[in-house]
Amino acid sequence: MAAPLAAQAGKLLRDLALRPRLLAPRSQALQLTPRRWLNLQEYQSKKLMSDNGVKVQRFFVVDSANEALEAAKRLNAKEIVLKAQILAGGRGKGVFSSGLKGGVHLTKDPKVVEQLAKQMIGYNLATKQTPKEGVKVKKVMVAEALDISRETYLAILMDRSCNGPVMVGSPQGGVDIEEVAASNPELIFKEQIDIIEGIKDSQAQRMAENLGFLGPLKNQAADQIKKLYNLFLKVDATQVEVNPFGETPEGQVVCFDAKINFDDNAEFRQKDIFAMDDKSETEPIENEADKYDLKYIGLDGNIACFVNGAGLAMATCDIIFLNGGKPANFLDLGGGVKESQVYQAFKLLTADPKVEAILVNIFGGIVNCAIIANGITKACRELELKVPLVVRLEGTNVHEAKNILKCSGLPITSAVDLEDAAKKAVASVAKK
Ligand code: GDP
Ligand code: MN
């Protein structure tokens, strides 16, 4: 009875390994994507902003060059800015597969708007934040361009270390904020906000001043900052980032760009916002795994398996079946492992909501078990693992590895061999 089952599981896995796409049909694969916080397109975020009194440029969203021309005419502006709508940042410096350079373009001529849109829509835009091949552009924002006299940076985010919202700003905006933080940390300003009391006038004023808004602009900027904070709370955002938060020569404070992330746990009360989610840009989990040189295969059960090598993957699958359990997925680490890969692996494995336990089964040949153990403890802490974790390590440097796990103080169940590991993993799921 047992043997055919094991053989069946092995065959299943082999078939599935050969046809990973069939294994995880598109809808399922998307569900497994390690999506943490809903991300909306710029035009969607800007609509929310303008509905809540935040100053953005007038705009239309189009999906053809012809519509772009119409939109440009209707805007009837001195100058037009075209912006490719993808979920990644750094569009300004991006490159299209059509050869066009720059995902953000300014022009005064509606005819040029049409030509530019032609080279944007339907082509991939690659930026620093996208995969190498870029992301297909389906929509373009056609907006009234405004002159910018100064670009600053403003973000509001939920910060774990502060147990609440924090406002981060810099007078040096429009550029990569990480670079500013590295080269000029004194130009980064923070304001911790008490979530009960809300943002104080003095805080908004101080931030406006730190961002370098002077005279009447200071009050205007402070007012925009308060409105952005209120929006942040209202929509259950985890982050609102405006870069550039700019100033025009005419004395207007304007949000030129917008990136809002939303707390997935708030979906039940933010139905309208979550209905805007365009999942087509979210990558299937296999692609994500691929980025880190990991092989991912999704299955139907509830035990996530973290292994190295296809043979061990199949054996693990068989032995879980034999003990009455079902694997939820597999992540094959391969050889030559780095600690950061282990962390990524855990992130991917636990992105599947079906996962109720994790079984690590690593045989250290080339792989050093201590690296795995360090990766595991780091992942456990940083991802705040909520499911039981059973670990079976064997091979190179295993004594040190076991010691690392033992001394970590983390609730990790050690197993002596594969059989023991499978039994413990199945039992931990059955208990629930
Ligand atoms: P990102 O590159 O994806 O962050 O896209 P942004 O929306 O931030 O645009 C990139 C850059 O284009 C900004 O930093 C501005 O310098 C410039 N830009 C965007 N909109 C306008 C505009 O209306 N007028 C002017 N003059 N520049 C703009
Ligand atoms: Mn930007």
GROMACS .gro file of C-alpha atoms and ligand atoms in nm:
model
  461
    1MET     CA    1   0.000   0.000   0.000
    2ALA     CA    2   0.274   0.238   0.103
    3ALA     CA    3   0.505   0.173  -0.189
    4PRO     CA    4   0.258   0.259  -0.464
    5LEU     CA    5   0.171   0.577  -0.279
    6ALA     CA    6   0.531   0.680  -0.260
    7ALA     CA    7   0.586   0.594  -0.622
    8GLN     CA    8   0.276   0.790  -0.712
    9ALA     CA    9   0.397   1.092  -0.525
   10GLY     CA   10   0.735   1.068  -0.687
   11LYS     CA   11   0.585   1.042  -1.031
   12LEU     CA   12   0.353   1.329  -0.959
   13LEU     CA   13   0.644   1.540  -0.859
   14ARG     CA   14   0.849   1.444  -1.162
   15ASP     CA   15   0.560   1.525  -1.392
   16LEU     CA   16   0.504   1.847  -1.216
   17ALA     CA   17   0.870   1.935  -1.223
   18LEU     CA   18   0.863   1.892  -1.597
   19ARG     CA   19   0.555   2.106  -1.630
   20PRO     CA   20   0.581   2.367  -1.361
   21ARG     CA   21   0.334   2.594  -1.536
   22LEU     CA   22   0.068   2.328  -1.529
   23LEU     CA   23   0.143   2.261  -1.169
   24ALA     CA   24   0.065   2.613  -1.073
   25PRO     CA   25  -0.203   2.739  -1.307
   26ARG     CA   26  -0.184   3.114  -1.351
   27SER     CA   27  -0.451   3.204  -1.099
   28GLN     CA   28  -0.297   2.984  -0.834
   29ALA     CA   29   0.054   3.102  -0.905
   30LEU     CA   30  -0.058   3.458  -0.861
   31GLN     CA   31  -0.217   3.376  -0.534
   32LEU     CA   32   0.113   3.236  -0.416
   33THR     CA   33   0.303   3.547  -0.511
   34PRO     CA   34   0.478   3.687  -0.207
   35ARG     CA   35   0.274   4.003  -0.220
   36ARG     CA   36   0.288   4.185   0.108
   37TRP     CA   37   0.117   4.512   0.048
   38LEU     CA   38  -0.113   4.613  -0.234
   39ASN     CA   39   0.055   4.856  -0.467
   40LEU     CA   40  -0.144   5.080  -0.703
   41GLN     CA   41  -0.046   5.260  -1.020
   42GLU     CA   42   0.050   5.625  -0.995
   43TYR     CA   43  -0.274   5.745  -1.157
   44GLN     CA   44  -0.483   5.548  -0.907
   45SER     CA   45  -0.287   5.684  -0.613
   46LYS     CA   46  -0.314   6.036  -0.749
   47LYS     CA   47  -0.689   6.005  -0.784
   48LEU     CA   48  -0.707   5.914  -0.414
   49MET     CA   49  -0.485   6.209  -0.334
   50SER     CA   50  -0.684   6.461  -0.531
   51ASP     CA   51  -1.010   6.328  -0.380
   52ASN     CA   52  -0.858   6.408  -0.042
   53GLY     CA   53  -0.740   6.760  -0.104
   54VAL     CA   54  -0.383   6.676  -0.200
   55LYS     CA   55  -0.248   6.882  -0.489
   56VAL     CA   56  -0.167   6.686  -0.804
   57GLN     CA   57  -0.157   6.787  -1.169
   58ARG     CA   58  -0.463   6.754  -1.392
   59PHE     CA   59  -0.437   6.429  -1.584
   60PHE     CA   60  -0.597   6.167  -1.807
   61VAL     CA   61  -0.508   5.800  -1.837
   62VAL     CA   62  -0.499   5.646  -2.183
   63ASP     CA   63  -0.421   5.313  -2.342
   64SER     CA   64  -0.363   5.418  -2.702
   65ALA     CA   65  -0.162   5.683  -2.885
   66ASN     CA   66  -0.477   5.826  -3.035
   67GLU     CA   67  -0.631   5.875  -2.693
   68ALA     CA   68  -0.307   6.033  -2.578
   69LEU     CA   69  -0.341   6.296  -2.849
   70GLU     CA   70  -0.704   6.360  -2.752
   71ALA     CA   71  -0.610   6.388  -2.387
   72ALA     CA   72  -0.331   6.634  -2.465
   73LYS     CA   73  -0.575   6.852  -2.660
   74ARG     CA   74  -0.834   6.841  -2.385
   75LEU     CA   75  -0.581   6.934  -2.118
   76ASN     CA   76  -0.499   7.240  -2.325
   77ALA     CA   77  -0.188   7.299  -2.118
   78LYS     CA   78   0.126   7.498  -2.188
   79GLU     CA   79   0.322   7.177  -2.162
   80ILE     CA   80   0.233   6.808  -2.132
   81VAL     CA   81   0.403   6.533  -1.936
   82LEU     CA   82   0.364   6.168  -2.038
   83LYS     CA   83   0.427   5.903  -1.777
   84ALA     CA   84   0.436   5.529  -1.832
   85GLN     CA   85   0.224   5.353  -1.570
   86ILE     CA   86   0.406   5.059  -1.418
   87LEU     CA   87   0.439   4.961  -1.054
   88ALA     CA   88   0.815   5.016  -1.042
   89GLY     CA   89   0.996   5.340  -0.968
   90GLY     CA   90   1.286   5.498  -1.152
   91ARG     CA   91   1.076   5.538  -1.465
   92GLY     CA   92   1.236   5.868  -1.554
   93LYS     CA   93   1.566   5.690  -1.619
   94GLY     CA   94   1.410   5.376  -1.770
   95VAL     CA   95   1.437   5.244  -2.126
   96PHE     CA   96   1.160   5.098  -2.347
   97SER     CA   97   1.193   4.789  -2.564
   98SER     CA   98   1.093   5.021  -2.850
   99GLY     CA   99   1.424   5.200  -2.800
  100LEU     CA  100   1.267   5.510  -2.646
  101LYS     CA  101   1.465   5.638  -2.351
  102GLY     CA  102   1.282   5.763  -2.042
  103GLY     CA  103   0.944   5.662  -1.899
  104VAL     CA  104   0.863   6.029  -1.826
  105HIS     CA  105   0.859   6.284  -2.111
  106LEU     CA  106   0.776   6.651  -2.139
  107THR     CA  107   0.662   6.818  -2.459
  108LYS     CA  108   0.466   7.121  -2.573
  109ASP     CA  109   0.344   6.962  -2.895
  110PRO     CA  110   0.034   6.734  -2.888
  111LYS     CA  111   0.165   6.562  -3.204
  112VAL     CA  112   0.477   6.463  -3.015
  113VAL     CA  113   0.255   6.335  -2.733
  114GLU     CA  114   0.104   6.096  -2.985
  115GLN     CA  115   0.443   5.985  -3.118
  116LEU     CA  116   0.581   5.929  -2.771
  117ALA     CA  117   0.274   5.734  -2.659
  118LYS     CA  118   0.318   5.509  -2.962
  119GLN     CA  119   0.666   5.419  -2.846
  120MET     CA  120   0.547   5.355  -2.489
  121ILE     CA  121   0.221   5.163  -2.503
  122GLY     CA  122   0.262   4.791  -2.565
  123TYR     CA  123   0.638   4.802  -2.504
  124ASN     CA  124   0.833   4.693  -2.200
  125LEU     CA  125   0.985   4.955  -1.976
  126ALA     CA  126   1.296   4.848  -1.787
  127THR     CA  127   1.407   5.049  -1.484
  128LYS     CA  128   1.638   4.990  -1.190
  129GLN     CA  129   1.345   4.839  -1.005
  130THR     CA  130   1.203   4.606  -1.272
  131PRO     CA  131   1.325   4.265  -1.392
  132LYS     CA  132   1.585   4.297  -1.672
  133GLU     CA  133   1.331   4.251  -1.950
  134GLY     CA  134   1.115   4.527  -1.802
  135VAL     CA  135   0.741   4.547  -1.749
  136LYS     CA  136   0.484   4.591  -2.024
  137VAL     CA  137   0.329   4.936  -2.034
  138LYS     CA  138  -0.046   4.924  -2.089
  139LYS     CA  139  -0.140   5.271  -1.974
  140VAL     CA  140   0.013   5.613  -1.997
  141MET     CA  141  -0.071   5.914  -1.786
  142VAL     CA  142  -0.106   6.233  -1.987
  143ALA     CA  143  -0.084   6.525  -1.745
  144GLU     CA  144  -0.047   6.898  -1.740
  145ALA     CA  145   0.325   6.961  -1.691
  146LEU     CA  146   0.427   7.221  -1.435
  147ASP     CA  147   0.762   7.389  -1.395
  148ILE     CA  148   0.949   7.263  -1.093
  149SER     CA  149   1.174   7.502  -0.903
  150ARG     CA  150   1.264   7.259  -0.624
  151GLU     CA  151   1.223   6.884  -0.567
  152THR     CA  152   1.194   6.748  -0.214
  153TYR     CA  153   1.114   6.404  -0.076
  154LEU     CA  154   0.831   6.311   0.156
  155ALA     CA  155   0.713   5.973   0.280
  156ILE     CA  156   0.485   5.852   0.556
  157LEU     CA  157   0.523   5.491   0.659
  158MET     CA  158   0.438   5.241   0.924
  159ASP     CA  159   0.761   5.172   1.102
  160ARG     CA  160   0.796   4.861   1.309
  161SER     CA  161   1.076   5.000   1.520
  162CYS     CA  162   0.858   5.298   1.619
  163ASN     CA  163   0.541   5.093   1.655
  164GLY     CA  164   0.356   5.341   1.439
  165PRO     CA  165   0.367   5.598   1.163
  166VAL     CA  166   0.679   5.793   1.083
  167MET     CA  167   0.721   6.079   0.845
  168VAL     CA  168   1.049   6.091   0.653
  169GLY     CA  169   1.152   6.388   0.446
  170SER     CA  170   1.446   6.540   0.269
  171PRO     CA  171   1.503   6.874   0.097
  172GLN     CA  172   1.694   6.670  -0.159
  173GLY     CA  173   1.417   6.500  -0.355
  174GLY     CA  174   1.359   6.379  -0.707
  175VAL     CA  175   1.659   6.151  -0.668
  176ASP     CA  176   1.711   5.808  -0.517
  177ILE     CA  177   1.644   5.863  -0.147
  178GLU     CA  178   1.865   5.569  -0.043
  179GLU     CA  179   2.158   5.749  -0.204
  180VAL     CA  180   2.082   6.068  -0.013
  181ALA     CA  181   2.055   5.868   0.309
  182ALA     CA  182   2.396   5.714   0.240
  183SER     CA  183   2.582   6.026   0.126
  184ASN     CA  184   2.405   6.299   0.327
  185PRO     CA  185   2.228   6.142   0.625
  186GLU     CA  186   2.197   6.491   0.781
  187LEU     CA  187   1.953   6.575   0.500
  188ILE     CA  188   1.704   6.310   0.612
  189PHE     CA  189   1.446   6.427   0.864
  190LYS     CA  190   1.208   6.213   1.065
  191GLU     CA  191   0.895   6.282   1.265
  192GLN     CA  192   0.738   6.005   1.463
  193ILE     CA  193   0.360   6.044   1.476
  194ASP     CA  194   0.143   5.935   1.766
  195ILE     CA  195  -0.130   5.733   1.602
  196ILE     CA  196  -0.383   5.826   1.872
  197GLU     CA  197  -0.310   6.199   1.880
  198GLY     CA  198  -0.253   6.224   1.507
  199ILE     CA  199  -0.015   6.462   1.334
  200LYS     CA  200   0.045   6.785   1.525
  201ASP     CA  201   0.055   7.123   1.350
  202SER     CA  202   0.401   7.177   1.492
  203GLN     CA  203   0.521   6.852   1.334
  204ALA     CA  204   0.384   6.938   0.991
  205GLN     CA  205   0.535   7.286   1.017
  206ARG     CA  206   0.872   7.151   1.125
  207MET     CA  207   0.878   6.902   0.838
  208ALA     CA  208   0.781   7.174   0.589
  209GLU     CA  209   1.066   7.386   0.721
  210ASN     CA  210   1.314   7.099   0.710
  211LEU     CA  211   1.214   7.039   0.349
  212GLY     CA  212   1.310   7.400   0.281
  213PHE     CA  213   0.968   7.552   0.213
  214LEU     CA  214   0.990   7.919   0.297
  215GLY     CA  215   0.746   8.204   0.360
  216PRO     CA  216   0.386   8.133   0.253
  217LEU     CA  217   0.503   7.805   0.098
  218LYS     CA  218   0.571   7.670   0.445
  219ASN     CA  219   0.205   7.678   0.547
  220GLN     CA  220   0.098   7.535   0.216
  221ALA     CA  221   0.346   7.248   0.244
  222ALA     CA  222   0.243   7.183   0.606
  223ASP     CA  223  -0.120   7.171   0.498
  224GLN     CA  224  -0.037   6.920   0.221
  225ILE     CA  225   0.164   6.711   0.466
  226LYS     CA  226  -0.132   6.694   0.706
  227LYS     CA  227  -0.367   6.598   0.423
  228LEU     CA  228  -0.127   6.326   0.313
  229TYR     CA  229  -0.113   6.192   0.667
  230ASN     CA  230  -0.493   6.188   0.692
  231LEU     CA  231  -0.512   6.002   0.363
  232PHE     CA  232  -0.249   5.756   0.487
  233LEU     CA  233  -0.470   5.672   0.785
  234LYS     CA  234  -0.798   5.674   0.598
  235VAL     CA  235  -0.692   5.422   0.335
  236ASP     CA  236  -0.494   5.195   0.569
  237ALA     CA  237  -0.170   5.264   0.388
  238THR     CA  238   0.159   5.114   0.495
  239GLN     CA  239   0.342   5.375   0.292
  240VAL     CA  240   0.276   5.698   0.107
  241GLU     CA  241   0.579   5.818  -0.084
  242VAL     CA  242   0.593   6.140  -0.283
  243ASN     CA  243   0.913   6.192  -0.478
  244PRO     CA  244   0.929   6.465  -0.590
  245PHE     CA  245   0.718   6.660  -0.346
  246GLY     CA  246   0.787   6.975  -0.542
  247GLU     CA  247   0.754   7.347  -0.557
  248THR     CA  248   0.662   7.550  -0.867
  249PRO     CA  249   0.793   7.897  -0.958
  250GLU     CA  250   0.433   8.019  -0.921
  251GLY     CA  251   0.442   7.921  -0.555
  252GLN     CA  252   0.249   7.594  -0.553
  253VAL     CA  253   0.337   7.282  -0.355
  254VAL     CA  254   0.257   6.981  -0.575
  255CYS     CA  255   0.288   6.602  -0.549
  256PHE     CA  256   0.455   6.517  -0.879
  257ASP     CA  257   0.477   6.145  -0.817
  258ALA     CA  258   0.286   5.906  -0.592
  259LYS     CA  259   0.344   5.562  -0.455
  260ILE     CA  260   0.098   5.421  -0.203
  261ASN     CA  261   0.108   5.076  -0.051
  262PHE     CA  262  -0.188   4.937   0.140
  263ASP     CA  263  -0.211   4.699   0.432
  264ASP     CA  264  -0.343   4.369   0.297
  265ASN     CA  265  -0.501   4.299   0.635
  266ALA     CA  266  -0.734   4.594   0.579
  267GLU     CA  267  -0.878   4.455   0.259
  268PHE     CA  268  -1.213   4.386   0.427
  269ARG     CA  269  -1.271   4.755   0.491
  270GLN     CA  270  -1.098   4.897   0.184
  271LYS     CA  271  -1.291   4.707  -0.079
  272ASP     CA  272  -1.292   4.989  -0.335
  273ILE     CA  273  -0.917   5.024  -0.316
  274PHE     CA  274  -0.844   4.652  -0.337
  275ALA     CA  275  -1.081   4.624  -0.632
  276MET     CA  276  -0.833   4.843  -0.823
  277ASP     CA  277  -0.561   4.580  -0.786
  278ASP     CA  278  -0.428   4.488  -1.129
  279LYS     CA  279  -0.264   4.154  -1.064
  280SER     CA  280  -0.125   4.122  -1.416
  281GLU     CA  281   0.195   4.292  -1.314
  282THR     CA  282   0.251   4.074  -1.012
  283GLU     CA  283   0.498   3.803  -1.093
  284PRO     CA  284   0.430   3.439  -1.047
  285ILE     CA  285   0.625   3.295  -0.761
  286GLU     CA  286   0.846   3.079  -0.982
  287ASN     CA  287   0.987   3.390  -1.148
  288GLU     CA  288   1.048   3.544  -0.813
  289ALA     CA  289   1.232   3.230  -0.697
  290ASP     CA  290   1.431   3.232  -1.017
  291LYS     CA  291   1.572   3.573  -0.934
  292TYR     CA  292   1.749   3.418  -0.636
  293ASP     CA  293   1.857   3.103  -0.815
  294LEU     CA  294   1.596   2.899  -0.636
  295LYS     CA  295   1.359   2.648  -0.789
  296TYR     CA  296   1.001   2.665  -0.668
  297ILE     CA  297   0.722   2.417  -0.726
  298GLY     CA  298   0.375   2.465  -0.580
  299LEU     CA  299   0.158   2.173  -0.469
  300ASP     CA  300  -0.178   2.129  -0.298
  301GLY     CA  301  -0.097   2.033   0.060
  302ASN     CA  302  -0.001   2.229   0.369
  303ILE     CA  303   0.362   2.137   0.447
  304ALA     CA  304   0.623   2.359   0.286
  305CYS     CA  305   0.941   2.175   0.196
  306PHE     CA  306   1.280   2.335   0.185
  307VAL     CA  307   1.535   2.101   0.033
  308ASN     CA  308   1.850   2.087  -0.173
  309GLY     CA  309   1.852   1.883  -0.490
  310ALA     CA  310   1.571   1.731  -0.696
  311GLY     CA  311   1.633   1.379  -0.559
  312LEU     CA  312   1.597   1.490  -0.202
  313ALA     CA  313   1.286   1.686  -0.303
  314MET     CA  314   1.120   1.370  -0.432
  315ALA     CA  315   1.226   1.165  -0.133
  316THR     CA  316   1.087   1.432   0.097
  317CYS     CA  317   0.763   1.439  -0.095
  318ASP     CA  318   0.732   1.059  -0.075
  319ILE     CA  319   0.802   1.040   0.291
  320ILE     CA  320   0.554   1.313   0.376
  321PHE     CA  321   0.286   1.124   0.183
  322LEU     CA  322   0.387   0.801   0.357
  323ASN     CA  323   0.331   0.961   0.693
  324GLY     CA  324  -0.012   1.087   0.600
  325GLY     CA  325   0.078   1.446   0.511
  326LYS     CA  326   0.075   1.651   0.193
  327PRO     CA  327   0.342   1.891   0.070
  328ALA     CA  328   0.231   2.248  -0.003
  329ASN     CA  329   0.530   2.335  -0.213
  330PHE     CA  330   0.897   2.275  -0.270
  331LEU     CA  331   1.186   2.503  -0.276
  332ASP     CA  332   1.508   2.363  -0.409
  333LEU     CA  333   1.810   2.550  -0.288
  334GLY     CA  334   2.062   2.385  -0.517
  335GLY     CA  335   2.433   2.406  -0.426
  336GLY     CA  336   2.663   2.695  -0.336
  337VAL     CA  337   2.416   2.853  -0.099
  338LYS     CA  338   2.429   3.198   0.055
  339GLU     CA  339   2.258   3.299   0.376
  340SER     CA  340   2.047   3.557   0.194
  341GLN     CA  341   1.907   3.287  -0.033
  342VAL     CA  342   1.786   3.093   0.267
  343TYR     CA  343   1.605   3.403   0.384
  344GLN     CA  344   1.446   3.454   0.041
  345ALA     CA  345   1.352   3.089   0.030
  346PHE     CA  346   1.160   3.119   0.354
  347LYS     CA  347   0.989   3.431   0.230
  348LEU     CA  348   0.872   3.249  -0.082
  349LEU     CA  349   0.767   2.933   0.102
  350THR     CA  350   0.558   3.119   0.356
  351ALA     CA  351   0.395   3.338   0.091
  352ASP     CA  352   0.164   3.046   0.019
  353PRO     CA  353  -0.134   3.090   0.252
  354LYS     CA  354  -0.191   2.714   0.260
  355VAL     CA  355   0.134   2.653   0.445
  356GLU     CA  356   0.079   2.531   0.802
  357ALA     CA  357   0.425   2.390   0.872
  358ILE     CA  358   0.771   2.401   0.721
  359LEU     CA  359   0.999   2.107   0.682
  360VAL     CA  360   1.365   2.176   0.613
  361ASN     CA  361   1.553   1.880   0.476
  362ILE     CA  362   1.903   1.969   0.374
  363PHE     CA  363   2.193   1.742   0.312
  364GLY     CA  364   2.515   1.937   0.328
  365GLY     CA  365   2.756   1.807   0.070
  366ILE     CA  366   2.883   2.119  -0.097
  367VAL     CA  367   2.636   2.312   0.115
  368ASN     CA  368   2.759   2.422   0.455
  369CYS     CA  369   2.491   2.344   0.715
  370ALA     CA  370   2.599   2.635   0.938
  371ILE     CA  371   2.513   2.882   0.661
  372ILE     CA  372   2.173   2.722   0.633
  373ALA     CA  373   2.124   2.737   1.010
  374ASN     CA  374   2.216   3.105   1.020
  375GLY     CA  375   1.982   3.175   0.731
  376ILE     CA  376   1.703   2.990   0.906
  377THR     CA  377   1.737   3.179   1.233
  378LYS     CA  378   1.756   3.512   1.052
  379ALA     CA  379   1.447   3.431   0.844
  380CYS     CA  380   1.257   3.311   1.153
  381ARG     CA  381   1.325   3.636   1.333
  382GLU     CA  382   1.271   3.878   1.049
  383LEU     CA  383   0.968   3.711   0.896
  384GLU     CA  384   0.815   3.643   1.237
  385LEU     CA  385   0.739   3.289   1.140
  386LYS     CA  386   0.401   3.180   1.266
  387VAL     CA  387   0.403   2.813   1.161
  388PRO     CA  388   0.590   2.520   1.317
  389LEU     CA  389   0.934   2.459   1.173
  390VAL     CA  390   1.096   2.117   1.164
  391VAL     CA  391   1.460   2.099   1.062
  392ARG     CA  392   1.669   1.806   0.954
  393LEU     CA  393   2.024   1.892   0.867
  394GLU     CA  394   2.295   1.643   0.783
  395GLY     CA  395   2.647   1.661   0.644
  396THR     CA  396   2.911   1.934   0.632
  397ASN     CA  397   2.945   2.129   0.954
  398VAL     CA  398   2.626   1.985   1.095
  399HIS     CA  399   2.738   2.006   1.459
  400GLU     CA  400   2.790   2.377   1.445
  401ALA     CA  401   2.459   2.413   1.257
  402LYS     CA  402   2.267   2.225   1.525
  403ASN     CA  403   2.431   2.439   1.788
  404ILE     CA  404   2.325   2.757   1.611
  405LEU     CA  405   1.964   2.637   1.600
  406LYS     CA  406   1.971   2.523   1.961
  407CYS     CA  407   2.121   2.847   2.094
  408SER     CA  408   1.886   3.065   1.890
  409GLY     CA  409   1.609   3.031   2.144
  410LEU     CA  410   1.365   2.995   1.854
  411PRO     CA  411   1.090   2.731   1.858
  412ILE     CA  412   1.257   2.507   1.603
  413THR     CA  413   1.200   2.133   1.617
  414SER     CA  414   1.510   1.933   1.531
  415ALA     CA  415   1.482   1.597   1.365
  416VAL     CA  416   1.740   1.320   1.363
  417ASP     CA  417   1.662   1.186   1.018
  418LEU     CA  418   1.424   1.224   0.728
  419GLU     CA  419   1.164   0.984   0.869
  420ASP     CA  420   1.167   1.163   1.204
  421ALA     CA  421   1.138   1.502   1.030
  422ALA     CA  422   0.840   1.397   0.821
  423LYS     CA  423   0.663   1.249   1.124
  424LYS     CA  424   0.717   1.565   1.326
  425ALA     CA  425   0.602   1.792   1.044
  426VAL     CA  426   0.287   1.588   0.983
  427ALA     CA  427   0.214   1.578   1.356
  428SER     CA  428   0.254   1.955   1.390
  429VAL     CA  429  -0.008   2.008   1.121
  430ALA     CA  430  -0.244   1.743   1.257
  431LYS     CA  431  -0.237   1.910   1.599
  432LYS     CA  432  -0.392   2.229   1.467
  433GDP     P1  433   0.998   5.811  -1.140
  433GDP     O1  434   1.126   5.831  -1.218
  433GDP     O2  435   0.937   5.679  -1.168
  433GDP     O3  436   1.018   5.835  -0.994
  433GDP     O4  437   0.894   5.919  -1.196
  433GDP     P2  438   0.861   6.068  -1.147
  433GDP     O5  439   0.716   6.088  -1.158
  433GDP     O6  440   0.922   6.097  -1.016
  433GDP     O7  441   0.930   6.157  -1.261
  433GDP     C1  442   1.070   6.160  -1.277
  433GDP     C2  443   1.118   6.303  -1.286
  433GDP     O8  444   1.055   6.368  -1.395
  433GDP     C3  445   1.083   6.388  -1.166
  433GDP     O9  446   1.178   6.375  -1.063
  433GDP     C4  447   1.082   6.527  -1.226
  433GDP    O10  448   1.213   6.579  -1.227
  433GDP     C5  449   1.038   6.504  -1.368
  433GDP     N1  450   0.896   6.543  -1.383
  433GDP     C6  451   0.787   6.470  -1.359
  433GDP     N2  452   0.675   6.542  -1.380
  433GDP     C7  453   0.715   6.665  -1.416
  433GDP     C8  454   0.648   6.787  -1.452
  433GDP    O11  455   0.525   6.800  -1.454
  433GDP     N3  456   0.727   6.893  -1.483
  433GDP     C9  457   0.861   6.889  -1.483
  433GDP     N4  458   0.929   6.999  -1.514
  433GDP     N5  459   0.928   6.777  -1.451
  433GDP    C10  460   0.856   6.667  -1.419
  434MN      MN  461   0.947   5.961  -0.851
   0.00000   0.00000   0.00000
